PDB file of C-alpha atoms and ligand atoms in Angstrom:
ATOM      1  CA  MET A   1      -1.139 -33.032  13.459  1.00 94.00           C
ATOM      2  CA  THR A   2      -1.542 -29.446  14.600  1.00 97.00           C
ATOM      3  CA  ILE A   3      -1.527 -26.897  11.833  1.00 98.00           C
ATOM      4  CA  PHE A   4       1.534 -25.260  13.274  1.00 98.00           C
ATOM      5  CA  SER A   5       3.183 -29.237  12.960  1.00 98.00           C
ATOM      6  CA  LYS A   6       1.999 -28.586   9.394  1.00 98.00           C
ATOM      7  CA  ILE A   7       3.702 -25.396   9.019  1.00 98.00           C
ATOM      8  CA  ILE A   8       6.831 -26.754  10.495  1.00 98.00           C
ATOM      9  CA  ALA A   9       6.527 -29.806   8.430  1.00 98.00           C
ATOM     10  CA  GLY A  10       6.435 -27.481   5.068  1.00 97.00           C
ATOM     11  CA  GLU A  11       2.870 -29.013   4.027  1.00 98.00           C
ATOM     12  CA  ILE A  12       1.485 -25.452   4.790  1.00 97.00           C
ATOM     13  CA  PRO A  13       3.321 -22.453   3.504  1.00 98.00           C
ATOM     14  CA  SER A  14       4.386 -19.962   6.236  1.00 98.00           C
ATOM     15  CA  TYR A  15       6.755 -16.609   6.216  1.00 98.00           C
ATOM     16  CA  LYS A  16       9.499 -18.247   8.309  1.00 98.00           C
ATOM     17  CA  VAL A  17      11.856 -15.767  10.081  1.00 98.00           C
ATOM     18  CA  ALA A  18      13.974 -18.240  11.730  1.00 98.00           C
ATOM     19  CA  GLU A  19      14.234 -22.311  12.789  1.00 98.00           C
ATOM     20  CA  ASP A  20      16.524 -24.583  14.524  1.00 97.00           C
ATOM     21  CA  ASP A  21      16.334 -28.069  15.691  1.00 98.00           C
ATOM     22  CA  ALA A  22      13.715 -27.414  18.360  1.00 98.00           C
ATOM     23  CA  TYR A  23      12.069 -24.238  17.546  1.00 98.00           C
ATOM     24  CA  TYR A  24      10.084 -22.730  14.361  1.00 98.00           C
ATOM     25  CA  ALA A  25       9.395 -19.042  13.944  1.00 99.00           C
ATOM     26  CA  PHE A  26       7.062 -17.513  11.224  1.00 99.00           C
ATOM     27  CA  LEU A  27       5.025 -14.293  10.824  1.00 99.00           C
ATOM     28  CA  ASP A  28       1.440 -14.300  12.046  1.00 98.00           C
ATOM     29  CA  ILE A  29      -0.920 -14.483   9.231  1.00 98.00           C
ATOM     30  CA  ASN A  30      -3.316 -11.900  10.927  1.00 98.00           C
ATOM     31  CA  PRO A  31      -0.968  -9.556  12.809  1.00 98.00           C
ATOM     32  CA  VAL A  32      -1.746  -7.079  15.230  1.00 98.00           C
ATOM     33  CA  ALA A  33       1.565  -5.323  14.245  1.00 98.00           C
ATOM     34  CA  LYS A  34       3.989  -5.162  11.368  1.00 98.00           C
ATOM     35  CA  GLY A  35       6.600  -7.852  12.577  1.00 98.00           C
ATOM     36  CA  HIS A  36       4.309  -9.911  14.219  1.00 98.00           C
ATOM     37  CA  VAL A  37       6.099 -13.285  14.733  1.00 99.00           C
ATOM     38  CA  LEU A  38       5.009 -16.606  16.212  1.00 99.00           C
ATOM     39  CA  VAL A  39       7.359 -18.828  18.371  1.00 99.00           C
ATOM     40  CA  ALA A  40       6.686 -22.398  18.306  1.00 98.00           C
ATOM     41  CA  PRO A  41       8.529 -25.667  19.354  1.00 98.00           C
ATOM     42  CA  LYS A  42       8.623 -28.237  17.043  1.00 98.00           C
ATOM     43  CA  LYS A  43       7.548 -30.906  19.459  1.00 96.00           C
ATOM     44  CA  GLU A  44       3.831 -31.013  19.592  1.00 97.00           C
ATOM     45  CA  GLU A  45       2.236 -29.799  23.039  1.00 98.00           C
ATOM     46  CA  ASP A  46      -0.832 -27.865  23.197  1.00 98.00           C
ATOM     47  CA  TYR A  47      -0.279 -25.832  26.522  1.00 98.00           C
ATOM     48  CA  LEU A  48       2.998 -23.812  26.715  1.00 98.00           C
ATOM     49  CA  PHE A  49       3.202 -24.244  30.356  1.00 98.00           C
ATOM     50  CA  ASP A  50       2.953 -28.064  29.927  1.00 98.00           C
ATOM     51  CA  LEU A  51       6.130 -28.158  27.832  1.00 98.00           C
ATOM     52  CA  ASP A  52       8.912 -29.680  29.685  1.00 98.00           C
ATOM     53  CA  ASP A  53      11.455 -27.638  31.482  1.00 98.00           C
ATOM     54  CA  ASP A  54      14.177 -27.964  28.887  1.00 98.00           C
ATOM     55  CA  THR A  55      11.964 -27.071  25.743  1.00 98.00           C
ATOM     56  CA  LEU A  56      10.248 -24.248  27.709  1.00 98.00           C
ATOM     57  CA  ALA A  57      13.594 -22.765  28.818  1.00 98.00           C
ATOM     58  CA  GLY A  58      15.267 -23.231  25.484  1.00 98.00           C
ATOM     59  CA  MET A  59      12.162 -21.630  23.684  1.00 98.00           C
ATOM     60  CA  ALA A  60      12.881 -18.251  25.897  1.00 98.00           C
ATOM     61  CA  LEU A  61      16.201 -18.154  24.823  1.00 98.00           C
ATOM     62  CA  PHE A  62      15.291 -18.736  21.096  1.00 98.00           C
ATOM     63  CA  SER A  63      12.711 -16.114  21.495  1.00 98.00           C
ATOM     64  CA  LYS A  64      15.154 -14.006  22.670  1.00 98.00           C
ATOM     65  CA  ARG A  65      17.389 -14.256  19.507  1.00 98.00           C
ATOM     66  CA  VAL A  66      13.905 -13.712  17.554  1.00 99.00           C
ATOM     67  CA  ALA A  67      13.151 -10.679  19.451  1.00 98.00           C
ATOM     68  CA  THR A  68      16.521  -9.272  18.846  1.00 98.00           C
ATOM     69  CA  ALA A  69      16.320  -9.590  15.316  1.00 98.00           C
ATOM     70  CA  ILE A  70      12.672  -8.404  14.740  1.00 98.00           C
ATOM     71  CA  ARG A  71      14.113  -5.218  16.801  1.00 98.00           C
ATOM     72  CA  LYS A  72      16.917  -4.382  14.356  1.00 98.00           C
ATOM     73  CA  ALA A  73      14.647  -4.914  11.343  1.00 98.00           C
ATOM     74  CA  ILE A  74      11.353  -3.227  12.528  1.00 98.00           C
ATOM     75  CA  PRO A  75      11.224   0.344  13.898  1.00 97.00           C
ATOM     76  CA  CYS A  76       9.982  -0.075  17.434  1.00 98.00           C
ATOM     77  CA  LYS A  77      10.464   0.678  21.062  1.00 98.00           C
ATOM     78  CA  ARG A  78      10.434  -2.882  22.196  1.00 98.00           C
ATOM     79  CA  VAL A  79       9.303  -6.182  21.373  1.00 98.00           C
ATOM     80  CA  GLY A  80       6.280  -7.372  23.542  1.00 98.00           C
ATOM     81  CA  VAL A  81       5.551 -10.857  24.377  1.00 98.00           C
ATOM     82  CA  THR A  82       2.019 -12.570  24.806  1.00 98.00           C
ATOM     83  CA  VAL A  83       0.778 -15.624  25.180  1.00 98.00           C
ATOM     84  CA  ILE A  84      -2.754 -16.754  24.344  1.00 98.00           C
ATOM     85  CA  GLY A  85      -3.230 -20.506  22.869  1.00 97.00           C
ATOM     86  CA  LEU A  86      -6.966 -20.279  22.771  1.00 97.00           C
ATOM     87  CA  GLU A  87      -6.952 -20.733  18.806  1.00 97.00           C
ATOM     88  CA  VAL A  88      -4.233 -23.185  17.986  1.00 98.00           C
ATOM     89  CA  PRO A  89      -3.565 -25.963  20.306  1.00 98.00           C
ATOM     90  CA  HIS A  90       0.279 -25.869  19.828  1.00 98.00           C
ATOM     91  CA  ALA A  91       2.391 -24.052  22.090  1.00 98.00           C
ATOM     92  CA  HIS A  92       3.347 -20.639  20.826  1.00 98.00           C
ATOM     93  CA  ILE A  93       4.550 -17.382  21.883  1.00 98.00           C
ATOM     94  CA  HIS A  94       3.493 -13.965  20.198  1.00 98.00           C
ATOM     95  CA  LEU A  95       6.585 -11.605  19.850  1.00 99.00           C
ATOM     96  CA  ILE A  96       5.021  -8.008  18.833  1.00 98.00           C
ATOM     97  CA  PRO A  97       7.091  -5.026  18.031  1.00 98.00           C
ATOM     98  CA  ILE A  98       5.674  -2.055  19.594  1.00 98.00           C
ATOM     99  CA  THR A  99       5.821   1.503  20.628  1.00 98.00           C
ATOM    100  CA  LYS A 100       3.009   2.054  22.748  1.00 98.00           C
ATOM    101  CA  GLU A 101       0.742  -0.380  25.023  1.00 97.00           C
ATOM    102  CA  ALA A 102      -2.141  -0.230  22.547  1.00 96.00           C
ATOM    103  CA  ASP A 103       0.241  -1.943  19.855  1.00 97.00           C
ATOM    104  CA  MET A 104      -0.695  -5.236  21.882  1.00 96.00           C
ATOM    105  CA  LEU A 105      -4.102  -5.113  21.654  1.00 97.00           C
ATOM    106  CA  PHE A 106      -5.579  -8.407  19.938  1.00 97.00           C
ATOM    107  CA  THR A 107      -9.014  -6.299  19.934  1.00 96.00           C
ATOM    108  CA  GLN A 108      -7.885  -3.826  17.494  1.00 96.00           C
ATOM    109  CA  PRO A 109      -8.369  -4.257  13.750  1.00 97.00           C
ATOM    110  CA  LYS A 110      -5.646  -6.759  12.374  1.00 98.00           C
ATOM    111  CA  LYS A 111      -3.357  -5.443  10.083  1.00 98.00           C
ATOM    112  CA  LYS A 112      -3.277  -6.312   6.408  1.00 98.00           C
ATOM    113  CA  PHE A 113      -0.238  -6.999   4.149  1.00 98.00           C
ATOM    114  CA  GLU A 114      -0.182  -8.415   0.565  1.00 98.00           C
ATOM    115  CA  PRO A 115       2.377 -11.587   0.197  1.00 98.00           C
ATOM    116  CA  GLU A 116       4.993  -9.546  -1.285  1.00 98.00           C
ATOM    117  CA  GLU A 117       5.222  -7.507   2.060  1.00 98.00           C
ATOM    118  CA  PHE A 118       5.002 -10.501   4.233  1.00 98.00           C
ATOM    119  CA  LYS A 119       7.348 -11.875   2.444  1.00 98.00           C
ATOM    120  CA  ALA A 120       9.720  -8.674   2.522  1.00 98.00           C
ATOM    121  CA  ILE A 121       9.103  -8.302   6.634  1.00 98.00           C
ATOM    122  CA  ALA A 122      10.048 -12.104   7.124  1.00 98.00           C
ATOM    123  CA  ALA A 123      12.998 -11.753   5.001  1.00 98.00           C
ATOM    124  CA  ALA A 124      14.342  -8.177   6.983  1.00 98.00           C
ATOM    125  CA  ILE A 125      13.667 -10.149  10.381  1.00 98.00           C
ATOM    126  CA  ALA A 126      15.763 -13.468   8.966  1.00 98.00           C
ATOM    127  CA  ALA A 127      18.392 -11.167   7.749  1.00 98.00           C
ATOM    128  CA  ASN A 128      18.994 -10.076  11.481  1.00 98.00           C
ATOM    129  CA  PHE A 129      18.711 -13.555  13.118  1.00 98.00           C
ATOM    130  CA  GLU A 130      21.856 -14.855  14.748  1.00 97.00           C
TER     131      GLU A 130
HETATM  132  P1  AMP B 201      -3.816 -18.174  19.556  1.00 51.36           P
HETATM  133  O1  AMP B 201      -3.544 -19.532  19.705  1.00 51.36           O
HETATM  134  O2  AMP B 201      -5.149 -17.498  20.453  1.00 51.36           O
HETATM  135  O3  AMP B 201      -2.568 -17.674  20.293  1.00 51.36           O
HETATM  136  O4  AMP B 201      -3.981 -17.343  18.183  1.00 51.36           O
HETATM  137  C1  AMP B 201      -3.482 -18.371  17.165  1.00 51.36           C
HETATM  138  C2  AMP B 201      -2.674 -17.161  16.143  1.00 51.36           C
HETATM  139  O5  AMP B 201      -2.301 -17.928  15.595  1.00 51.36           O
HETATM  140  C3  AMP B 201      -3.470 -15.843  15.667  1.00 51.36           C
HETATM  141  O6  AMP B 201      -2.663 -14.787  16.127  1.00 51.36           O
HETATM  142  C4  AMP B 201      -3.533 -16.543  14.216  1.00 51.36           C
HETATM  143  O7  AMP B 201      -3.604 -15.203  13.374  1.00 51.36           O
HETATM  144  C5  AMP B 201      -2.144 -17.277  14.002  1.00 51.36           C
HETATM  145  N1  AMP B 201      -2.541 -18.326  13.167  1.00 51.36           N
HETATM  146  C6  AMP B 201      -3.443 -19.106  13.023  1.00 51.36           C
HETATM  147  N2  AMP B 201      -2.811 -19.597  11.756  1.00 51.36           N
HETATM  148  C7  AMP B 201      -1.987 -19.173  11.003  1.00 51.36           C
HETATM  149  C8  AMP B 201      -1.210 -19.685  10.005  1.00 51.36           C
HETATM  150  N3  AMP B 201      -1.462 -20.701   9.239  1.00 51.36           N
HETATM  151  N4  AMP B 201      -0.149 -18.888   9.781  1.00 51.36           N
HETATM  152  C9  AMP B 201       0.418 -17.929  10.502  1.00 51.36           C
HETATM  153  N5  AMP B 201      -0.295 -17.485  11.585  1.00 51.36           N
HETATM  154  C10 AMP B 201      -1.494 -18.254  11.860  1.00 51.36           C
END
């Protein structure tokens, strides 16, 4: 079981922002920006492009809804999209609120938030999820 499957199963806590039958969205615990969200399929698959077509297509549509909620909740110009997947072997998409290109950089120092701040950020995004 991957760490993300444990999060999805509720065995490890997360700051959830959205969920449906097939996907789970939650705050990245080591964010490059305020409102940095990860979207993962509930189905366990390591590499994003090994997902079956329906799961991958559905993930894009679910991510669109999450990105729309992020943009309403967090001041930003756009929501950037990144796939890395070198650390956690469970497919996921990074959704990152940005106002400039440098906001996307994973090499910058990560942002630090207190648990209460993470909770408030997740709640603000969740409240805008449709
Ligand atoms: P990568 O697999 O390279 O896309 O990186 C995995 C991402 O997952 C990193 O940005 C981590 O900060 C994030 N991450 C790892 N463990 C957790 C966790 N328990 N909760 C939230 N985010 C996590």
